[in-house]
Tab-separated table of C-alpha atoms in Angstrom:
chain	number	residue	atom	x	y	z
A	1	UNK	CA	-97.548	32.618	143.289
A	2	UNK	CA	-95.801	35.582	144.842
A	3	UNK	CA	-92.888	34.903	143.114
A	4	UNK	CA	-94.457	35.130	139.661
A	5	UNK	CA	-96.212	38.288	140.952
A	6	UNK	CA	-92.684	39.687	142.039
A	7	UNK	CA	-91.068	38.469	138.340
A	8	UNK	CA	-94.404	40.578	136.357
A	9	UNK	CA	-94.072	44.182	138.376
A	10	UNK	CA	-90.256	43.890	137.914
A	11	UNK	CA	-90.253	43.336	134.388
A	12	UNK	CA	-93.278	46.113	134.177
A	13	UNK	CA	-90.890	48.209	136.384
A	14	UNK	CA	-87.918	47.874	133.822
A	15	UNK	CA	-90.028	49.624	131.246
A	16	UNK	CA	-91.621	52.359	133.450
A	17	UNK	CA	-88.192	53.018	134.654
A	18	UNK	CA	-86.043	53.416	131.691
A	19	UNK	CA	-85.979	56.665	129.983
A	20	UNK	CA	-86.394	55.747	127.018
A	21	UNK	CA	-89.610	53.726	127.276
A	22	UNK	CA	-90.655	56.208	129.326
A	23	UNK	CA	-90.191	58.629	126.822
A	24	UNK	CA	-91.899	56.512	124.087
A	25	UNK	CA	-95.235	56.044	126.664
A	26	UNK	CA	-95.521	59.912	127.686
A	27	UNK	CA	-95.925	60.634	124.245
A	28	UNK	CA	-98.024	57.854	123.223
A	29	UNK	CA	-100.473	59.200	125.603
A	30	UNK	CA	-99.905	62.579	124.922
A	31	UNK	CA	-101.067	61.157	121.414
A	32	UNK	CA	-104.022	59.185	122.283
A	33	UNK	CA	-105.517	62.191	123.796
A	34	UNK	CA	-104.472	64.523	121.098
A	35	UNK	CA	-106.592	61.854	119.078
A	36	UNK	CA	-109.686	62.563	120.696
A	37	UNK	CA	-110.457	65.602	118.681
A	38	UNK	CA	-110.538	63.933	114.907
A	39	UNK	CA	-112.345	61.038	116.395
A	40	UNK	CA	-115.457	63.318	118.080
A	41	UNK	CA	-115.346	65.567	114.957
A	42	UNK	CA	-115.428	62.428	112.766
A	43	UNK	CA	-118.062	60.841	115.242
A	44	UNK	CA	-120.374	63.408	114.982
A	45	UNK	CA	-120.271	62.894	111.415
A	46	UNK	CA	-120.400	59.019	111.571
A	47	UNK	CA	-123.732	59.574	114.192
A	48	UNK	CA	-125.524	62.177	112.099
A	49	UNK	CA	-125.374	64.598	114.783
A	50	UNK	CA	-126.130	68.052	114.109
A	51	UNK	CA	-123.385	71.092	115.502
A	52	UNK	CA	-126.575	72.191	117.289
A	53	UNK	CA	-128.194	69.117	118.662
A	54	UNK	CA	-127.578	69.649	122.498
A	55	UNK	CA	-129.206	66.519	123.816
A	56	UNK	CA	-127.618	64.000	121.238
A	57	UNK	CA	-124.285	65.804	121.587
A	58	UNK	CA	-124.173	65.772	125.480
A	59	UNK	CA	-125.663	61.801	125.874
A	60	UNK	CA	-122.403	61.023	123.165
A	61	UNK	CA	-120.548	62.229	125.713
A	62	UNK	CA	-122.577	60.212	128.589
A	63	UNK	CA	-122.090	57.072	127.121
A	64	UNK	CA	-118.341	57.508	126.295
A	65	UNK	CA	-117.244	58.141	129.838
A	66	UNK	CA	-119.411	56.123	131.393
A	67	UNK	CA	-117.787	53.170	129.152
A	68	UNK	CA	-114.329	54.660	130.077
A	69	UNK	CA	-115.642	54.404	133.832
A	70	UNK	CA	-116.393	50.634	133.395
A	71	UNK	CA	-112.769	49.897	132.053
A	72	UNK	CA	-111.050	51.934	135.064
A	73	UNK	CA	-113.800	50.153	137.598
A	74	UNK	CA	-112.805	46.707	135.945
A	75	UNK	CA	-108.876	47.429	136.038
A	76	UNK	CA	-109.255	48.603	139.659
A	77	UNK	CA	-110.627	45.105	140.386
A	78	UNK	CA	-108.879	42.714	138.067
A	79	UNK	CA	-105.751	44.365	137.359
A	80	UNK	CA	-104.542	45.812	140.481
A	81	UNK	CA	-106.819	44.387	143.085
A	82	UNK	CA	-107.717	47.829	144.624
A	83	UNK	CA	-111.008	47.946	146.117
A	84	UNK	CA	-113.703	50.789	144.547
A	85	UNK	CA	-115.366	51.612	147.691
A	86	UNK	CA	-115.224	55.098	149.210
A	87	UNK	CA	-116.260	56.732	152.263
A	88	UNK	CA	-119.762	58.651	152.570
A	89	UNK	CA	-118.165	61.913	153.662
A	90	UNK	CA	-116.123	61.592	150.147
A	91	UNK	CA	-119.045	61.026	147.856
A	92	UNK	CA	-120.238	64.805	147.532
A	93	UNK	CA	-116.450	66.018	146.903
A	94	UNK	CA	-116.717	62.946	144.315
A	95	UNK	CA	-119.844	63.919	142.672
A	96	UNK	CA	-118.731	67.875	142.571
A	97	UNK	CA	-115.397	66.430	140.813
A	98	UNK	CA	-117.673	64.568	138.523
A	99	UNK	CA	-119.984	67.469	138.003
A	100	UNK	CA	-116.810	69.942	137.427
A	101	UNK	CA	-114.588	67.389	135.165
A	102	UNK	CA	-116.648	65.358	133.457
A	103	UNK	CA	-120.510	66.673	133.000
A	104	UNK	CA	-119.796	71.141	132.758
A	105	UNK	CA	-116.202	70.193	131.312
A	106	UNK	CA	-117.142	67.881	128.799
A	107	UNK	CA	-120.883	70.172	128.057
A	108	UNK	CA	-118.757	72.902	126.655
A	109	UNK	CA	-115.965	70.336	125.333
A	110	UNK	CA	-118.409	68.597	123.083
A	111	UNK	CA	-120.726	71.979	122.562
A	112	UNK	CA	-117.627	73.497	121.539
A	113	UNK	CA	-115.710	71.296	119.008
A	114	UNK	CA	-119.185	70.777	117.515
A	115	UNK	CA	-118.741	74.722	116.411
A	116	UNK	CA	-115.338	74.720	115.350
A	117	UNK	CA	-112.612	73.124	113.843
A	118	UNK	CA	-110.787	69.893	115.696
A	119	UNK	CA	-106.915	72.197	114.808
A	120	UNK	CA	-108.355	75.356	116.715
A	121	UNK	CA	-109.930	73.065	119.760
A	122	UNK	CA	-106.734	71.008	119.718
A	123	UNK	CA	-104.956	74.569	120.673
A	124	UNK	CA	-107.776	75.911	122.627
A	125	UNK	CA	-107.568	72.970	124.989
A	126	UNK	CA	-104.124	73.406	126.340
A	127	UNK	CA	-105.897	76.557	128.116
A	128	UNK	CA	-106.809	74.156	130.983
A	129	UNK	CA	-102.999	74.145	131.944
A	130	UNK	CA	-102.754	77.950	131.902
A	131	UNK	CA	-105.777	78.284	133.946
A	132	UNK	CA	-104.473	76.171	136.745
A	133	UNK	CA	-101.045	77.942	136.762
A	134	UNK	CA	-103.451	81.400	137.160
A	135	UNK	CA	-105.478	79.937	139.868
A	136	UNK	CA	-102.908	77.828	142.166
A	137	UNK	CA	-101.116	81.158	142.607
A	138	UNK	CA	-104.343	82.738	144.115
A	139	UNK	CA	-105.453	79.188	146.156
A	140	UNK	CA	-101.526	77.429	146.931
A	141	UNK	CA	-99.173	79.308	149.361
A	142	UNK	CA	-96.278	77.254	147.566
A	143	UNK	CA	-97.194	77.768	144.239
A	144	UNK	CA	-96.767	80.861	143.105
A	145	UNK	CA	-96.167	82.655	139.976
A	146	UNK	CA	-93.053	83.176	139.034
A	147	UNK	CA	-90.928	84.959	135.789
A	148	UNK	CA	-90.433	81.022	134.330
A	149	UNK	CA	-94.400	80.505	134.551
A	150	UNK	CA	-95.499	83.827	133.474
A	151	UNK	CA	-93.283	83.459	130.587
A	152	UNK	CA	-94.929	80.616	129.564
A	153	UNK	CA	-98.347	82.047	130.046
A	154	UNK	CA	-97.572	84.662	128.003
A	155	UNK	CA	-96.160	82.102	125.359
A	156	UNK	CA	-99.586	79.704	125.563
A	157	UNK	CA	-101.789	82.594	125.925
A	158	UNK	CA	-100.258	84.434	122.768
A	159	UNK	CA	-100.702	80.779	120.901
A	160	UNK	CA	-104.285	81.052	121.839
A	161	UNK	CA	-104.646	84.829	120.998
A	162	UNK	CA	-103.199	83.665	117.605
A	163	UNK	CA	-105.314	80.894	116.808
A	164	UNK	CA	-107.954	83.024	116.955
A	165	UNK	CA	-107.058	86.240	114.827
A	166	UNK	CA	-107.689	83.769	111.466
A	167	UNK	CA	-105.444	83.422	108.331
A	168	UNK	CA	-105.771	87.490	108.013
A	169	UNK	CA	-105.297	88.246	111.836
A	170	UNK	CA	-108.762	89.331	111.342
A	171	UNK	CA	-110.590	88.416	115.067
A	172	UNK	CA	-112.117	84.789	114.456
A	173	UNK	CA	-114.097	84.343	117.415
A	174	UNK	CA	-117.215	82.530	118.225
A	175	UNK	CA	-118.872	81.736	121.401
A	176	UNK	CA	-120.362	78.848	120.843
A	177	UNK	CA	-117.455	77.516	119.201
A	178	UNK	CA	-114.018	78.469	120.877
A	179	UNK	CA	-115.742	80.344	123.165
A	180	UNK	CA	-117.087	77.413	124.834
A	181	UNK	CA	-113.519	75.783	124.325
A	182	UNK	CA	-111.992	78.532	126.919
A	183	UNK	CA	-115.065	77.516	129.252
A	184	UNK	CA	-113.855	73.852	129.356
A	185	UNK	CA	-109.968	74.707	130.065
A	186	UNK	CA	-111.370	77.100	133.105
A	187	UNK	CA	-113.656	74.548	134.694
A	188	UNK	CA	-111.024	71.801	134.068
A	189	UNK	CA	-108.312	74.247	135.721
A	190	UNK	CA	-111.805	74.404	139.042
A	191	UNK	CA	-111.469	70.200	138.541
A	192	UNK	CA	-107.434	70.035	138.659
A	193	UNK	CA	-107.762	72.472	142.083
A	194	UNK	CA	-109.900	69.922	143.407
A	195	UNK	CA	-109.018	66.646	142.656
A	196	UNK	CA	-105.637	67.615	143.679
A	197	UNK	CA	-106.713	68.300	147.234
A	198	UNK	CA	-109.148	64.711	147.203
A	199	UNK	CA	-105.961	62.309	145.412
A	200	UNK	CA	-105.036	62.689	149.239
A	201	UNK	CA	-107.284	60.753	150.598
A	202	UNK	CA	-108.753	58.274	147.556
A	203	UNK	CA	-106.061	56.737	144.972
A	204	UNK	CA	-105.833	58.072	141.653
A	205	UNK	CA	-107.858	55.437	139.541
A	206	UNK	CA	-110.474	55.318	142.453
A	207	UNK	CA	-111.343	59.213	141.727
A	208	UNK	CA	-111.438	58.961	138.106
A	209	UNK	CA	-113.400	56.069	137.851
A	210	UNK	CA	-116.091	57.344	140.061
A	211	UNK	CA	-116.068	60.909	138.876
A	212	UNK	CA	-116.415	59.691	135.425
A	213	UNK	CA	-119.700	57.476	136.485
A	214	UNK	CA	-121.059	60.045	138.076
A	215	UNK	CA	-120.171	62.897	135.648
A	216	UNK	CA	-121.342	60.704	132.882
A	217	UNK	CA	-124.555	59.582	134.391
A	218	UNK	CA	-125.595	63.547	135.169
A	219	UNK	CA	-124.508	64.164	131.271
A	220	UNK	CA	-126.899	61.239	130.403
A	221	UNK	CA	-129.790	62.193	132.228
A	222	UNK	CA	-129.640	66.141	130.932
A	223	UNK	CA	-129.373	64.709	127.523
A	224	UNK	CA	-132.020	62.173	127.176
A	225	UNK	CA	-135.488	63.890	127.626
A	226	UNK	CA	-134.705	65.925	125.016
A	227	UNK	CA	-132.865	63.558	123.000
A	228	UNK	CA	-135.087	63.086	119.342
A	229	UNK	CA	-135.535	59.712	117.614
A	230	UNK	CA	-132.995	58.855	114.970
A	231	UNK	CA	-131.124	61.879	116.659
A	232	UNK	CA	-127.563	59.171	116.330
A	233	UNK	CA	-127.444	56.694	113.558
A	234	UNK	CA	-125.136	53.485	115.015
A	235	UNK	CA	-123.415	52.330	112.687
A	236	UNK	CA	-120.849	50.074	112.830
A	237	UNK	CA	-117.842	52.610	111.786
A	238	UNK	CA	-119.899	54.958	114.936
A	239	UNK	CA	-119.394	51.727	117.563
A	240	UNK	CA	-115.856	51.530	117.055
A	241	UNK	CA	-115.011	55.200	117.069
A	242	UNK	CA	-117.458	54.939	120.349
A	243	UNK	CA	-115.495	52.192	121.598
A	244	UNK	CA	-111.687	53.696	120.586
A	245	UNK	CA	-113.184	56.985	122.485
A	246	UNK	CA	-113.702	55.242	125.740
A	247	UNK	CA	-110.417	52.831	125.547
A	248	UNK	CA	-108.054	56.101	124.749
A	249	UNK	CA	-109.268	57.844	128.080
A	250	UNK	CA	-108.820	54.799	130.234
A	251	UNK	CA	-105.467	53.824	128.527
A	252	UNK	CA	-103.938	57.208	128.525
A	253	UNK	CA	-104.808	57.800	131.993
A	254	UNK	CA	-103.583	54.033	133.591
A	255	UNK	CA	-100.356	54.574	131.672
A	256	UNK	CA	-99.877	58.358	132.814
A	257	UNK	CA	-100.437	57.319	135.909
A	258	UNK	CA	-98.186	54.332	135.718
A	259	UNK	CA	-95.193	56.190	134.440
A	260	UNK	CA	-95.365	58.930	137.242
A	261	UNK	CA	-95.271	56.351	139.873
A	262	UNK	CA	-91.597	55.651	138.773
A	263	UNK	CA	-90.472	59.153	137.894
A	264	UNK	CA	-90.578	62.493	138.718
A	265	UNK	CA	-93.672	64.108	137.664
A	266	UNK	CA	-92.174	67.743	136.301
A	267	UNK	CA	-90.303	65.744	134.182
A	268	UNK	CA	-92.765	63.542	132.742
A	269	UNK	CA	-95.633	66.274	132.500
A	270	UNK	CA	-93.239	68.562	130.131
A	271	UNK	CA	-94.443	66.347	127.176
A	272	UNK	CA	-98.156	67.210	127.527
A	273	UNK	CA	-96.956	69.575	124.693
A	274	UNK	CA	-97.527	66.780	122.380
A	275	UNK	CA	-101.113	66.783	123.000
A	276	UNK	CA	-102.025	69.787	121.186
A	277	UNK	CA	-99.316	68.983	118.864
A	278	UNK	CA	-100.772	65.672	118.081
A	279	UNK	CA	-104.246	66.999	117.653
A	280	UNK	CA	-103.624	69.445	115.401
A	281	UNK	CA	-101.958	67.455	113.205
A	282	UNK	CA	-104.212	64.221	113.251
A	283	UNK	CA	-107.196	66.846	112.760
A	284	UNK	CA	-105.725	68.185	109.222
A	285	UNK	CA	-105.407	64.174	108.538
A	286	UNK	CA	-108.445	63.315	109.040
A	287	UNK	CA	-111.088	65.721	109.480
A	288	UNK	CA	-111.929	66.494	105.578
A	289	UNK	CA	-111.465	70.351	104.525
A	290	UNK	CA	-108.955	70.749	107.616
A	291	UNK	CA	-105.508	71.865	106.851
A	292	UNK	CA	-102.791	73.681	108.876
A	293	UNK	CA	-101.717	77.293	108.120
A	294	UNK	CA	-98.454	79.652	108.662
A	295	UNK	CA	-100.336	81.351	111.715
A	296	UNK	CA	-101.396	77.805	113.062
A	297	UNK	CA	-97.837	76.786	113.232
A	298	UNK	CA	-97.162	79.993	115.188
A	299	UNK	CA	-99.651	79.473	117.614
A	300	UNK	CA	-98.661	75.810	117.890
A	301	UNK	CA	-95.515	76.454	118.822
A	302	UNK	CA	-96.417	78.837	121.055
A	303	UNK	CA	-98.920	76.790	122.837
A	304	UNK	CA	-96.235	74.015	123.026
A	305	UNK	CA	-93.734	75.852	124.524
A	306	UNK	CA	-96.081	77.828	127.084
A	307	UNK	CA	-96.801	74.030	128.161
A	308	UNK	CA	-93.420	73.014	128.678
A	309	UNK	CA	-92.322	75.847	130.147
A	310	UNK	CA	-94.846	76.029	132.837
A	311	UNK	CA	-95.040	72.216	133.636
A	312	UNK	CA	-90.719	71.533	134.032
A	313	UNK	CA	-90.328	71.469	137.607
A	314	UNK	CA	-87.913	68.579	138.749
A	315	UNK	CA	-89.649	68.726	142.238
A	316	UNK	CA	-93.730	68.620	142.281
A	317	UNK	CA	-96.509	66.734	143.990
A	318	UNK	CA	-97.532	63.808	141.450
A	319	UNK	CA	-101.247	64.306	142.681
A	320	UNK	CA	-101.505	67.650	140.609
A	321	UNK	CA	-100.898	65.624	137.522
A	322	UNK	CA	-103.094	62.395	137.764
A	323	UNK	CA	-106.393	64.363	136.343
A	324	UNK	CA	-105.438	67.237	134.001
A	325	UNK	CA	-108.284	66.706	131.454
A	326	UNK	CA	-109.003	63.631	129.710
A	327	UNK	CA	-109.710	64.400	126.190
């Protein structure tokens, strides 16, 4: 039986090891979450959910992560045998993460691409990775800014200043829209600080499993008194984009983690760029009316580059890039 055990995580191994594969399964994650934002702007659509419909928008995002919770609770126990339970003294620290990256993250995440388009939240979301360059500087003795990082910022945060001047460069700006966009990326940046300092003391999949219950249980309990009837319309096009929702934020985080268990985690972290990248570009597929401009490109690129500039580091603690959002 061990034997057979042995023959499965070497022949796993072989793929998570070479390059190439590894390569081909960065970016296919980098994809699935860049997905996320044509399949919420589509869902809302699907569900008859109104841009303004608080309650309805934030139990959406309830039930997806608490879904996504159940496949990361059932892979911890199936998959790789690793038990669920945690220690009392971890559970606040847990439920903080959960209130930080899941329920206030995901609030303004959902609030926000309700109010804009899925290209300009696509952008808008790589802000997270800016915001924890800023802040480790301020909170991490050995991570401080440097000229390579604040190049970068100054290459993501002039994507993001472009995004939002509109085809003109007239100031396209709303509040509730990107506004609330910005909000995630900071509070996910507040999440990334502190799950970073936790992954030392609960594995990876352990943390995101329980700070997505719990996150996702808060969101569901805001949401429902004041959730109206026939406020989402399930049909059967709205289960399976509910369903592919959940599955792309449990996949894309078992196989990021997966790969940076067998590499080196500032070189597998550079091609996060995709994710904006990828949204962008599935958004002017799919979301009808959506199309990308000259200035979009610009601040694409920008935005991509900031994001591989500030992540390549040959030498970095894995833990700071197990839970960088999970679109």
């Amino acid at each position: 039986m061990n034997s057979v055990s042995e023959k499965r995580k070497h022949g796993l191994g072989q793929y998570l090891t070479n390059k190439y594969w590894v390569v081909i399964i960065a970016l296919f994650c980098a994809v699935l979450w860049g997905s996320a934002f044509p399949v919420l702007k589509v869902s809302y659509v699907e569900l008859g959910i109104s841009p303004d419909d608080r309650s309805a928008i934030i139990v959406l995002a309830g039930i997806r992560f608490f879904l996504s919770s159940l496949l990361i609770f059932l892979l911890l126990v199936i998959g790789i045998r690793q038990s669920a339970k945690v220690q009392r003294k971890i559970l606040p620290q847990l439920f903080l993460l959960g209130l930080l990256q899941i329920s206030l993250q995901y609030f303004f995440f959902y609030n926000g691409l309700a109010h804009t388009t899925g290209m300009k939240a696509a952008i808008l979301s790589s802000a997270g990775i800016f915001f924890v360059v800023v802040l480790a500087h301020f909170i991490y003795v050995d991570d401080r800014l440097d000229w390579r990082k604040i190049i970068g910022l100054i290459a993501g945060f002039s994507g993001i200043i472009m995004i939002n001047s509109g085809q003109h460069f007239n100031f396209d700006f709303s509040w509730k829209g990107e506004g609330f966009m910005l909000l995630s990326g900071f509070v996910s940046a507040l999440g990334t600080i502190l799950a970073k300092r936790i992954s030392k003391e609960v594995h990876p999949f352990v943390l995101t499993a329980w700070q997505m219950l719990l996150g996702s249980l808060l969101l569901i309990a805001v949401g429902l008194p004041g959730l109206k009837p026939q406020a989402m319309i399930f049909t059967n096009k709205a289960m399976l984009l509910l369903i592919y929702s959940a599955f792309l934020s449990a996949t894309a985080f078992s196989l990021w983690y997966a790969i940076l268990k067998y590499n080196k985690a500032g070189e597998i972290s550079v091609y996060k760029f995709m994710t904006p990248v990828s949204g962008a570009i599935l958004s002017a597929l799919f979301i009808p009316g959506e199309h990308l401009t000259l200035n979009m490109f610009i601040a694409l690129g920008l935005v991509a580059l900031g994001v591989i500039i500030v992540n390549y580091q040959r030498r970095l603690p894995k833990e700071a890039f197990l839970r960088e959002g999970p679109y």
